XYZ file of C-alpha atoms in Angstrom:
749
model
C -67.439 71.561 16.268
C -66.980 68.331 13.854
C -68.136 65.072 15.150
C -64.717 63.859 14.485
C -63.057 66.398 16.863
C -66.037 65.884 19.300
C -65.258 62.244 19.423
C -61.408 62.754 19.857
C -61.974 64.929 23.140
C -64.438 62.493 24.236
C -62.233 59.854 24.035
C -59.462 61.757 25.666
C -62.035 62.754 28.660
C -62.739 58.476 29.123
C -59.193 57.852 28.880
C -58.048 60.579 31.408
C -60.884 59.641 33.981
C -59.939 55.799 33.493
C -56.301 56.467 34.303
C -57.146 58.811 37.147
C -59.175 55.810 38.511
C -56.829 53.038 38.093
C -55.835 51.605 41.121
C -52.154 52.275 42.130
C -51.759 48.334 42.542
C -52.173 47.932 38.700
C -49.262 50.784 38.386
C -46.104 49.491 37.726
C -44.387 53.008 37.967
C -45.134 53.412 41.752
C -43.285 51.751 44.851
C -44.177 47.944 45.113
C -44.963 48.500 49.046
C -47.103 51.481 47.862
C -48.928 48.904 45.592
C -49.398 46.275 48.264
C -50.873 48.712 50.369
C -53.088 50.185 48.201
C -54.426 46.272 47.365
C -54.698 45.417 50.673
C -56.943 48.528 51.744
C -59.113 47.312 49.093
C -59.745 43.565 50.355
C -62.183 41.752 52.240
C -61.093 39.508 55.209
C -62.211 36.612 53.341
C -60.009 37.664 50.220
C -57.111 38.090 52.670
C -57.615 34.769 54.076
C -58.212 33.151 50.495
C -54.920 34.565 49.553
C -52.933 32.805 52.297
C -53.839 29.121 51.673
C -53.704 26.970 49.146
C -56.707 26.341 46.381
C -55.365 23.094 44.610
C -51.872 21.179 45.360
C -49.480 23.626 43.967
C -51.399 26.962 43.828
C -53.722 29.523 45.730
C -55.860 32.035 44.829
C -55.541 35.655 44.126
C -58.463 38.211 44.111
C -60.512 37.733 41.173
C -62.926 40.962 42.113
C -59.487 42.817 41.795
C -57.893 41.627 38.931
C -55.127 39.704 41.146
C -53.498 36.605 39.996
C -52.938 33.682 42.028
C -49.221 31.747 42.738
C -48.408 28.748 41.168
C -45.433 26.742 43.112
C -43.493 24.000 41.440
C -40.965 21.600 43.607
C -37.351 21.628 42.409
C -34.556 22.172 43.625
C -32.932 20.204 40.585
C -35.799 20.567 37.892
C -39.295 21.263 37.234
C -41.641 18.963 38.526
C -44.499 17.848 36.530
C -47.865 19.103 36.876
C -50.229 16.933 38.761
C -54.038 16.883 38.927
C -55.757 20.081 40.622
C -56.944 17.757 44.050
C -54.570 14.852 43.497
C -51.096 13.648 43.589
C -51.877 11.510 40.103
C -50.266 12.894 37.076
C -52.332 15.517 34.652
C -51.154 13.999 31.724
C -49.864 16.847 30.502
C -47.610 16.662 26.830
C -45.484 19.763 27.321
C -43.926 19.463 31.259
C -41.136 17.454 30.473
C -37.649 19.242 31.901
C -33.997 19.361 31.651
C -32.935 17.843 35.057
C -29.713 19.263 36.159
C -27.492 17.813 38.979
C -28.028 17.565 42.445
C -27.147 20.216 44.751
C -24.489 18.318 46.309
C -22.916 18.159 43.116
C -23.220 22.066 42.274
C -21.730 22.724 46.013
C -18.970 20.282 44.864
C -17.997 22.619 42.219
C -17.080 25.117 44.559
C -17.969 27.656 41.484
C -20.511 30.857 42.530
C -20.187 31.038 38.524
C -21.730 27.701 38.284
C -24.364 28.396 40.842
C -25.590 31.477 39.073
C -25.596 29.524 35.585
C -27.333 26.751 37.695
C -30.122 29.517 38.880
C -30.346 31.468 35.567
C -31.162 28.158 33.873
C -33.758 26.378 36.040
C -35.078 29.443 36.773
C -35.876 30.327 32.732
C -37.273 26.463 32.745
C -39.874 27.452 36.059
C -40.583 30.895 34.002
C -41.645 29.206 31.002
C -44.254 27.019 32.515
C -45.617 30.112 34.130
C -44.466 29.015 37.868
C -44.417 31.487 40.537
C -42.278 29.831 43.331
C -39.677 27.512 42.736
C -39.425 25.337 45.611
C -35.566 25.372 46.284
C -33.053 25.380 46.781
C -32.161 23.314 49.652
C -29.557 24.538 52.460
C -29.686 22.125 55.157
C -26.204 21.049 56.795
C -25.154 17.472 56.160
C -25.140 16.168 60.123
C -25.298 13.143 59.613
C -24.355 10.881 56.365
C -27.375 8.751 57.080
C -29.900 11.496 56.295
C -31.877 10.505 53.134
C -31.992 14.160 51.975
C -28.422 15.178 51.957
C -28.468 14.630 47.670
C -30.819 17.848 47.858
C -28.476 20.220 50.229
C -25.118 21.654 49.609
C -22.878 19.866 52.485
C -21.738 20.057 55.879
C -19.991 23.547 55.978
C -22.045 26.798 56.558
C -19.898 29.403 54.528
C -19.443 26.993 51.112
C -23.531 26.463 51.429
C -23.815 30.059 52.175
C -21.786 31.278 49.377
C -23.090 28.541 46.593
C -26.592 29.458 47.535
C -26.915 33.181 46.706
C -25.990 32.917 43.119
C -28.485 30.296 42.802
C -31.401 32.547 43.910
C -30.682 35.437 42.081
C -30.047 33.564 38.864
C -34.042 32.181 39.571
C -35.371 35.536 40.542
C -34.064 37.643 37.677
C -36.881 35.656 35.987
C -39.617 36.713 37.803
C -39.501 33.588 39.898
C -39.588 33.371 43.525
C -36.502 31.047 45.157
C -38.264 29.350 48.222
C -35.302 28.447 50.166
C -36.091 25.247 52.635
C -36.251 23.590 54.950
C -35.844 26.257 57.197
C -34.263 25.137 60.032
C -32.733 22.000 61.602
C -34.452 20.089 58.819
C -31.541 17.405 59.265
C -33.000 13.857 59.285
C -35.995 12.394 57.573
C -36.505 9.881 60.589
C -39.794 11.013 62.044
C -39.130 14.223 60.296
C -42.818 15.245 61.020
C -42.620 15.576 64.647
C -38.860 14.929 66.106
C -37.949 17.942 68.301
C -35.055 19.030 67.934
C -32.492 20.650 70.803
C -29.590 22.649 70.036
C -27.431 25.122 72.108
C -27.919 29.079 70.262
C -23.962 29.196 69.183
C -24.350 26.070 67.115
C -27.808 27.329 65.750
C -26.102 30.382 64.438
C -22.934 29.173 63.630
C -23.928 25.977 62.062
C -27.281 25.606 61.059
C -28.631 29.340 60.219
C -25.795 30.944 57.883
C -26.825 29.484 54.699
C -30.738 30.382 55.266
C -29.519 34.304 56.494
C -27.415 34.590 53.625
C -30.041 33.408 51.349
C -32.281 36.374 52.504
C -29.777 39.113 53.257
C -27.415 38.254 50.687
C -29.614 36.515 47.757
C -32.521 38.263 49.088
C -35.052 35.318 48.779
C -38.291 36.002 48.086
C -39.594 33.145 49.969
C -38.713 30.733 52.643
C -40.069 27.163 53.730
C -39.935 26.156 57.435
C -39.545 22.230 57.451
C -41.746 19.916 59.249
C -39.600 19.316 62.137
C -39.673 21.024 65.858
C -37.259 23.223 67.132
C -37.359 23.382 70.866
C -41.011 22.420 71.620
C -42.705 24.179 68.478
C -42.810 23.098 65.121
C -40.866 25.417 62.608
C -44.008 26.666 60.953
C -45.418 27.877 64.403
C -42.095 28.971 66.050
C -41.881 32.400 67.170
C -38.003 32.467 67.719
C -37.438 31.150 64.090
C -40.161 33.169 61.930
C -40.784 36.222 64.083
C -37.704 36.611 66.122
C -34.890 35.729 63.722
C -36.170 35.564 60.280
C -38.598 38.581 60.323
C -36.772 40.057 63.327
C -32.827 40.224 63.231
C -33.043 39.430 59.226
C -36.118 41.889 58.388
C -37.155 39.304 55.770
C -39.747 41.098 53.558
C -41.003 37.948 51.775
C -43.430 34.857 52.413
C -42.848 31.977 54.468
C -44.525 29.061 53.183
C -45.260 26.021 54.955
C -44.135 22.756 54.149
C -46.826 20.786 52.793
C -48.929 19.021 55.640
C -46.565 21.289 58.395
C -49.108 23.222 59.852
C -50.621 21.881 63.139
C -52.426 24.347 64.830
C -54.369 27.094 63.976
C -53.587 29.437 67.101
C -50.155 28.979 66.662
C -49.892 29.821 63.312
C -52.046 32.729 63.339
C -49.735 34.523 65.646
C -46.162 33.174 64.798
C -45.057 34.240 61.598
C -46.092 31.608 59.219
C -47.474 33.412 55.783
C -48.836 30.697 53.774
C -49.926 27.281 54.046
C -50.020 24.412 51.723
C -50.941 20.602 52.363
C -49.663 16.883 50.721
C -53.360 15.763 51.520
C -55.182 18.309 50.207
C -56.452 19.668 53.549
C -53.294 19.328 55.717
C -55.103 17.356 58.330
C -56.125 14.075 57.589
C -55.104 11.150 54.691
C -56.973 11.813 51.226
C -59.457 14.194 52.343
C -60.990 16.273 48.354
C -61.730 19.421 48.148
C -61.079 20.699 51.704
C -58.780 23.683 51.299
C -61.061 25.943 53.478
C -60.309 23.493 56.465
C -56.748 24.481 56.282
C -55.213 25.819 59.644
C -55.002 29.424 58.169
C -58.587 29.370 56.056
C -61.889 29.380 57.761
C -60.640 28.458 61.436
C -58.414 31.283 61.285
C -61.313 33.646 59.624
C -63.251 32.410 62.735
C -60.723 33.506 65.412
C -60.591 36.926 63.400
C -64.015 37.674 63.359
C -64.556 36.299 66.745
C -61.804 39.093 68.052
C -59.295 36.062 69.052
C -56.822 36.872 66.642
C -54.893 39.748 65.643
C -55.731 41.432 62.322
C -52.489 43.352 61.972
C -50.747 40.289 61.950
C -53.602 39.150 58.937
C -52.523 42.265 57.271
C -48.912 41.592 57.349
C -49.454 37.758 55.889
C -51.657 39.325 53.017
C -49.318 41.824 51.962
C -46.631 39.379 52.003
C -48.296 37.435 49.836
C -49.566 40.215 47.593
C -45.805 41.730 47.277
C -44.771 37.937 46.198
C -47.088 38.317 43.487
C -46.369 41.550 42.150
C -42.636 40.572 42.195
C -43.599 37.464 40.130
C -47.054 37.090 38.174
C -47.798 40.771 37.915
C -44.607 42.018 37.258
C -44.646 42.980 33.488
C -40.797 42.873 32.839
C -40.665 39.264 33.749
C -38.581 37.440 30.921
C -40.667 34.701 28.655
C -38.065 31.832 29.751
C -36.952 28.684 27.806
C -37.837 25.132 28.227
C -35.145 21.928 27.096
C -33.152 24.399 25.405
C -29.529 23.366 24.031
C -28.239 26.375 26.468
C -30.034 24.095 29.497
C -28.338 20.823 28.336
C -24.836 22.306 28.197
C -25.558 24.233 31.454
C -26.108 20.765 33.073
C -23.253 18.879 31.415
C -20.831 21.582 32.119
C -22.190 21.884 36.252
C -22.035 18.364 36.382
C -18.407 18.044 35.034
C -17.246 20.528 37.643
C -19.067 18.897 40.280
C -17.337 15.461 39.485
C -14.528 14.931 42.054
C -11.394 12.929 41.376
C -10.426 11.357 44.622
C -7.657 8.760 43.500
C -5.627 8.279 40.184
C -2.793 5.881 40.818
C -0.405 5.597 37.837
C -2.763 8.175 36.088
C -5.177 5.362 34.905
C -7.606 8.319 34.315
C -8.288 9.823 31.900
C -8.340 6.668 29.674
C -5.604 6.362 27.745
C -5.370 5.870 23.609
C -3.649 2.576 24.395
C -6.818 1.442 26.104
C -8.966 -0.870 23.016
C -11.607 -2.447 24.927
C -13.457 -1.236 28.433
C -15.839 -3.236 30.716
C -18.501 -1.124 32.298
C -19.926 -2.737 35.376
C -22.552 -1.987 37.632
C -26.518 -1.069 37.981
C -25.882 2.518 37.994
C -24.615 2.936 34.397
C -27.813 1.615 33.187
C -30.282 3.036 35.983
C -32.037 6.394 35.486
C -31.454 8.396 38.376
C -34.271 11.193 37.615
C -36.888 9.728 38.712
C -37.284 9.008 42.455
C -36.185 10.211 45.702
C -39.109 12.223 46.738
C -40.170 15.692 45.386
C -37.135 16.440 43.435
C -38.319 13.547 41.193
C -38.555 14.616 37.422
C -40.301 13.759 34.287
C -37.240 14.419 31.900
C -37.374 14.896 28.469
C -34.221 12.760 27.937
C -31.480 11.389 30.244
C -28.088 10.217 28.755
C -27.008 7.336 31.243
C -23.487 7.054 31.896
C -23.152 3.852 29.849
C -24.426 5.465 26.725
C -22.390 8.700 27.575
C -19.241 6.341 27.649
C -20.087 4.289 24.759
C -20.567 7.251 22.052
C -17.359 8.664 23.469
C -15.298 5.599 23.187
C -17.130 4.501 19.547
C -15.647 8.132 18.372
C -12.338 6.976 19.362
C -12.425 3.444 18.074
C -12.759 1.492 22.019
C -15.067 -1.415 22.464
C -17.475 -0.868 25.519
C -18.954 -4.172 26.944
C -21.235 -4.241 29.918
C -21.938 -6.636 33.034
C -24.351 -5.820 35.693
C -22.420 -6.608 38.435
C -25.541 -6.773 41.073
C -29.219 -5.648 41.142
C -30.503 -3.516 43.007
C -33.769 -1.160 42.631
C -35.154 -2.564 39.818
C -38.273 -0.106 39.796
C -38.382 3.136 37.896
C -41.619 4.556 38.778
C -42.664 7.678 41.241
C -45.681 9.429 41.905
C -47.045 8.472 38.372
C -43.800 9.243 36.438
C -42.140 5.960 35.286
C -38.633 5.500 33.446
C -39.585 2.695 31.525
C -36.549 0.706 31.924
C -37.082 -3.022 32.604
C -34.125 -3.587 35.026
C -35.191 -7.481 35.995
C -32.476 -9.562 35.875
C -32.534 -13.405 37.226
C -29.142 -14.354 37.818
C -28.221 -15.148 41.096
C -25.605 -12.738 42.905
C -23.099 -14.836 42.835
C -23.402 -15.550 39.100
C -23.778 -12.228 38.203
C -20.253 -11.767 40.027
C -18.903 -14.884 38.179
C -20.237 -13.261 34.681
C -18.424 -9.900 35.795
C -14.989 -11.124 36.983
C -14.957 -13.172 33.445
C -15.295 -10.346 31.276
C -13.165 -8.160 33.619
C -10.192 -10.520 32.589
C -10.883 -9.719 29.017
C -10.688 -5.732 29.023
C -8.197 -3.451 29.248
C -9.969 -1.413 31.855
C -12.675 -2.102 34.033
C -14.816 0.620 35.147
C -17.284 -0.080 38.166
C -20.154 2.302 38.265
C -22.072 1.992 41.599
C -23.182 3.948 44.645
C -26.310 4.673 45.961
C -29.856 5.345 44.501
C -33.276 7.199 44.766
C -35.000 4.114 46.494
C -36.387 4.433 50.253
C -33.456 4.331 52.846
C -30.868 5.626 50.622
C -30.974 8.744 48.432
C -34.305 9.698 49.370
C -37.082 11.938 50.952
C -39.113 10.426 54.001
C -36.659 7.871 55.402
C -33.104 7.854 56.542
C -30.423 5.269 55.509
C -29.868 2.321 57.461
C -26.228 1.494 56.860
C -22.936 3.459 55.995
C -21.965 0.918 53.349
C -23.117 0.451 49.734
C -25.671 -1.398 49.431
C -26.581 -4.411 47.184
C -23.423 -6.312 48.022
C -21.339 -3.488 46.095
C -18.224 -3.761 48.387
C -17.989 -7.605 47.334
C -18.110 -6.988 43.471
C -15.723 -3.694 43.599
C -13.281 -6.439 45.505
C -13.939 -9.409 42.747
C -13.155 -7.031 40.232
C -9.964 -5.262 41.009
C -8.723 -9.020 41.762
C -9.489 -9.865 37.866
C -8.054 -6.411 36.717
C -5.932 -4.290 38.088
C -7.033 -1.623 36.165
C -10.391 -0.650 37.714
C -11.750 2.399 37.876
C -14.709 2.683 40.816
C -17.319 5.770 40.039
C -19.883 6.011 42.622
C -23.225 8.124 42.187
C -24.430 9.588 45.328
C -25.660 12.390 47.939
C -24.005 11.096 50.849
C -20.558 9.710 51.769
C -20.163 6.001 52.242
C -17.837 3.055 53.139
C -14.677 2.146 51.353
C -13.079 -0.818 52.353
C -11.400 -1.332 49.134
C -10.447 2.026 48.942
C -6.383 0.709 48.946
C -6.679 -2.007 46.395
C -8.285 0.094 43.803
C -6.287 2.439 41.657
C -8.513 5.069 40.590
C -12.103 6.487 42.552
C -14.291 9.322 41.067
C -16.943 10.859 43.578
C -19.989 11.464 40.992
C -23.611 12.418 41.961
C -26.889 12.429 40.551
C -26.010 14.484 37.501
C -29.185 14.971 35.672
C -30.327 14.575 32.041
C -26.689 15.140 31.090
C -25.157 12.554 33.628
C -23.437 10.015 31.207
C -21.990 12.884 28.833
C -20.207 14.540 31.998
C -19.234 11.385 33.421
C -17.866 10.411 30.075
C -16.379 14.036 29.692
C -14.283 13.798 32.682
C -13.273 9.690 32.365
C -11.667 10.869 28.960
C -10.324 13.948 29.780
C -11.998 16.237 27.803
C -13.425 17.866 31.459
C -10.254 17.969 33.500
C -11.853 17.252 36.899
C -11.540 20.072 39.555
C -14.885 19.270 42.158
C -13.757 19.134 45.735
C -15.813 17.288 48.133
C -18.634 19.047 50.138
C -18.455 17.154 53.000
C -15.855 14.451 54.938
C -15.262 10.927 53.801
C -14.889 9.150 56.872
C -14.169 5.758 57.389
C -17.326 4.416 59.691
C -20.186 5.992 60.674
C -18.698 6.441 64.146
C -16.136 8.760 63.004
C -18.960 11.339 62.764
C -19.683 13.423 65.510
C -23.328 12.623 65.504
C -23.004 8.897 65.753
C -19.566 8.966 67.808
C -21.068 7.453 71.213
C -23.859 5.716 69.637
C -26.017 8.002 71.884
C -29.402 7.549 70.377
C -30.466 10.833 71.887
C -28.078 12.270 69.189
C -29.606 10.450 66.573
C -32.210 9.536 65.729
C -33.746 10.567 68.908
C -35.029 9.437 71.988
C -39.388 9.949 72.286
C -39.193 12.174 69.377
C -36.810 14.323 70.836
C -33.034 14.912 69.559
C -30.065 16.773 70.974
C -27.354 18.197 69.272
C -24.690 17.498 71.853
C -22.473 17.438 69.430
C -22.168 21.266 69.267
C -19.631 22.794 66.736
C -18.487 19.741 65.760
C -19.869 19.086 62.684
C -18.181 17.873 59.273
C -14.567 18.569 59.352
C -14.572 20.098 62.720
C -14.910 17.264 64.375
C -13.394 14.379 62.012
C -10.178 16.274 61.144
C -9.411 16.088 65.109
C -9.466 12.009 64.173
C -6.462 10.490 63.615
C -5.483 10.738 59.768
C -6.828 6.591 59.601
C -9.807 7.697 60.068
C -10.556 9.922 57.265
C -10.701 8.235 53.420
C -10.781 11.829 52.033
C -11.431 15.233 53.824
C -13.832 18.424 52.954
C -12.426 20.498 50.691
C -10.502 17.438 48.722
C -10.118 16.433 45.179
C -7.621 15.731 42.613
C -6.971 16.964 39.268
C -4.777 15.753 35.923
C -2.644 18.579 36.180
C -1.022 19.202 39.414
C -0.594 22.417 41.592
C 1.870 24.738 43.763
C 0.410 27.476 45.845
C 3.044 30.490 46.531
C 3.459 32.443 49.050
C 0.758 34.026 50.333
C 0.153 38.020 51.254
C -2.499 39.757 53.057
C -3.297 43.257 52.189
C -2.620 44.234 56.225
C -1.705 42.064 59.110
C -4.466 43.732 61.363
C -8.048 44.063 61.608
C -10.136 46.437 63.081
C -14.245 47.196 62.603
C -15.219 47.342 59.564
C -12.038 46.528 57.532
C -11.985 44.170 54.885
C -8.853 42.147 54.084
C -7.621 41.014 50.938
C -5.720 37.798 50.742
C -4.026 36.971 47.544
C -2.572 33.363 46.323
C -0.424 32.412 43.388
C -1.346 29.266 42.003
C 1.065 27.661 39.276
C 0.072 25.393 37.121
C 3.024 22.998 37.071
C 1.823 20.114 34.705
C 0.583 19.939 31.476
C -3.058 20.196 31.365
C -5.287 23.615 31.575
C -6.691 22.892 34.666
C -8.647 24.694 37.874
C -7.742 24.696 41.523
C -9.447 25.781 44.709
C -7.709 27.464 46.937
C -9.188 27.782 50.287
C -8.740 29.838 53.695
C -9.444 28.484 57.324
C -9.452 30.500 60.461
C -7.657 29.807 63.770
C -7.705 31.429 66.674
C -4.432 31.590 68.623
C -5.211 31.026 72.489
C -8.857 31.467 72.128
C -10.732 32.184 75.680
C -13.753 30.256 74.686
C -14.381 26.714 72.996
C -13.961 26.959 69.377
C -12.935 24.860 66.407
C -9.642 24.507 65.408
C -10.408 25.962 62.310
C -13.218 26.823 60.122
C -13.500 27.804 56.504
C -13.929 31.462 55.678
C -13.113 31.917 52.112
C -12.209 30.380 48.971
C -11.461 31.434 45.174
C -11.507 29.084 42.372
C -8.622 29.697 39.601
C -8.483 28.622 35.926
C -4.784 28.143 34.847
C -3.008 27.147 31.923
C 0.531 25.110 32.005
C 3.384 26.524 32.889
C 1.381 29.574 34.119
C 0.243 31.358 37.311
C -2.902 33.151 38.315
C -3.774 34.701 41.733
C -6.265 33.537 43.839
C -7.943 36.342 45.826
C -10.347 36.144 48.863
C -11.470 38.953 50.873
C -12.644 38.431 54.509
C -13.611 40.915 57.188
C -14.999 40.524 60.721
C -17.356 37.868 59.845
C -14.357 35.638 59.557
C -13.507 35.819 62.880
C -17.195 36.011 64.673
C -18.368 33.533 67.141
C -22.250 34.047 68.444
C -22.247 34.965 71.968
C -25.716 33.382 73.109
C -25.167 35.496 76.605
C -25.669 38.974 74.671
C -26.835 38.127 71.126
C -24.162 39.643 69.741
C -21.613 38.222 67.310
C -18.108 38.561 68.898
C -14.287 39.046 67.480
C -12.049 38.845 70.325
C -8.810 40.882 70.298
C -5.770 38.366 69.674
C -3.907 36.763 66.946
C -5.900 34.903 64.614
C -3.627 32.401 61.869
C -5.042 32.431 58.409
C -4.473 28.638 57.234
C -4.471 28.262 53.362
C -4.355 24.962 51.374
C -6.652 23.176 49.017
C -8.289 20.727 51.664
C -9.319 21.105 54.983
C -6.260 18.901 56.352
C -4.191 20.447 53.513
C -3.180 23.996 54.560
C 0.655 24.370 54.291
C 0.431 28.221 54.069
C -0.140 30.127 57.107
C -0.539 34.225 57.815
C -0.797 35.696 61.040
C -3.440 38.671 61.569
C -3.882 40.728 65.213
C -7.280 42.047 66.294
C -6.640 44.809 68.523
C -10.266 45.371 70.070
C -13.450 43.397 70.635
C -15.876 43.715 67.779
C -19.568 43.306 68.361
C -22.770 43.940 66.443
C -26.188 42.181 65.742
C -27.460 40.437 63.050
C -29.990 43.420 62.009
C -26.830 45.844 62.545
């Protein structure tokens, strides 16, 4: 036999032998659970312990001996956070970690468009993947219970159906990139006051009908690979150590097969966390135990203390195996997924996506005399307000970003106005937050202004009298006690004396437009005097361009409010009685006494004069007429699905989009229920003079309530009205259907 032939046979034998010995967990053709079990069977207790807690600020180790990589997390949900040092919060000093800032999730929710959510998830997922992050810590879906919550800007409004519908495409878009979406903060994390320890007490119906649906949709419909329990307690136990939330509901009823990842430093007890369902522990100050300790990851509750319990036989090894298996599954879905796309960063497509989402989320609240879009007759515009020149991508907490670029509102408007031969001038009007730094990232802006408040107003008024139009750009910002993590707002009013500035401007020039950038509702004492009002958001890198697109009419506004704009703080149920036990809590305990009466479920029962703008409201530069709705059947049984079709005619002169909303009202209900609840919506784009159909599908879930006595979702027999319109208080069309017999099921069914 020739040497060449002998070598070939030997090489083949070696190759076949190596293939036969290849661990199953490395074989990408095998089912993932088979691979997980194989890897788990090869790991020591120490290795299992190691992979369920952090090794640095944002990473956890894999199993080096077995060639299993670790996990890298990144903060979101509006962009990919810059890298920090391994063991400290200081910036790593990287030059390749600037990102595109996408609009805040309140803006995404205001689009009422799942296609925008899919575009958002795809785009931010590509940025995360390019930076080789495995877990994106977002999106957030906590309900806007109180407009004082400093973190509402990271969430999707006051309604569970809207939040549930919008979160699913986001998650799928992210995970299509081989990056896990970690939906947060599970659950009842509805205030920043005493967030580390506040103990929430809420009845079971309210829990399941208001505060859990978006999380359930994220897990069951979105297939989220990770979830983050919050800092707060629920009925005595911290969310990270809560058997009811993590074992009974999440891993029981919803059959979650992913990883429950602690918020940073949200774990408090080894014995509890060992058995109550948390899978991975991360910490804010290295060990999650005390401020500023260094290189102490083995001191985590799920580290050496947990291993000690295991070795002493005081903790269940089956639970350890379950935690480790879930982490392995996450690794195989992300870092060990050889089919992950490569992603992209700061691409033209991502900037275009941010601009489009931002434009579609901006809400036109008022437009008397068609002051907007800006007329070609306007030759001189005055812009007033700090938010026109202040970068909003830095600050606000863990969602703070280091952006490649950010177009400010003043610059976006000036650029578009210049192309039309319009002069644009600027006056400050007020001085608010002149800082521009968070966690080592600085804006580089110098916003100091030594003028007095009186002089700032006087200068703005003088310039306003000489302008054809005034555009005030104000609102909140991302400093403490505004829209920011770690503290709630102290007032429902706009800060920095902005109400006085707005009043002075409209007195000086009746052609005044107010554009407020916020993540929360606020008081509008000037509402009746200002002819045009635009609700903006924290739009991110393309803020200035998206706002200019709407003001000049290149984008026809189609956003709808994801929360109610009431007149006063006391018009919201959580503040109606001024009861501190309802908010912010007494002795660390908060009781949700308002129950189901959250958002419009409460405010729509108030006199109309107590609501400035209702949930789901938003105008357009065109007009629409809704035709007679039709339903596929006037009766529903069992698992039937009903299709509701509504003709939408554009009766104006511009192409635009309308959001048709369907609310359900039970006639003669035998139990206490909200008067109406949003159960479906559809956004349709229509050309002038044409008609398009909005189509909405509903099933038994649209009519159900949660029965705490049986733990069943239940639909009582009887008559139900389908109320159809374009906001929660404008529902002129009605259909009636009958449900002949009771329908019941469990979440697990």
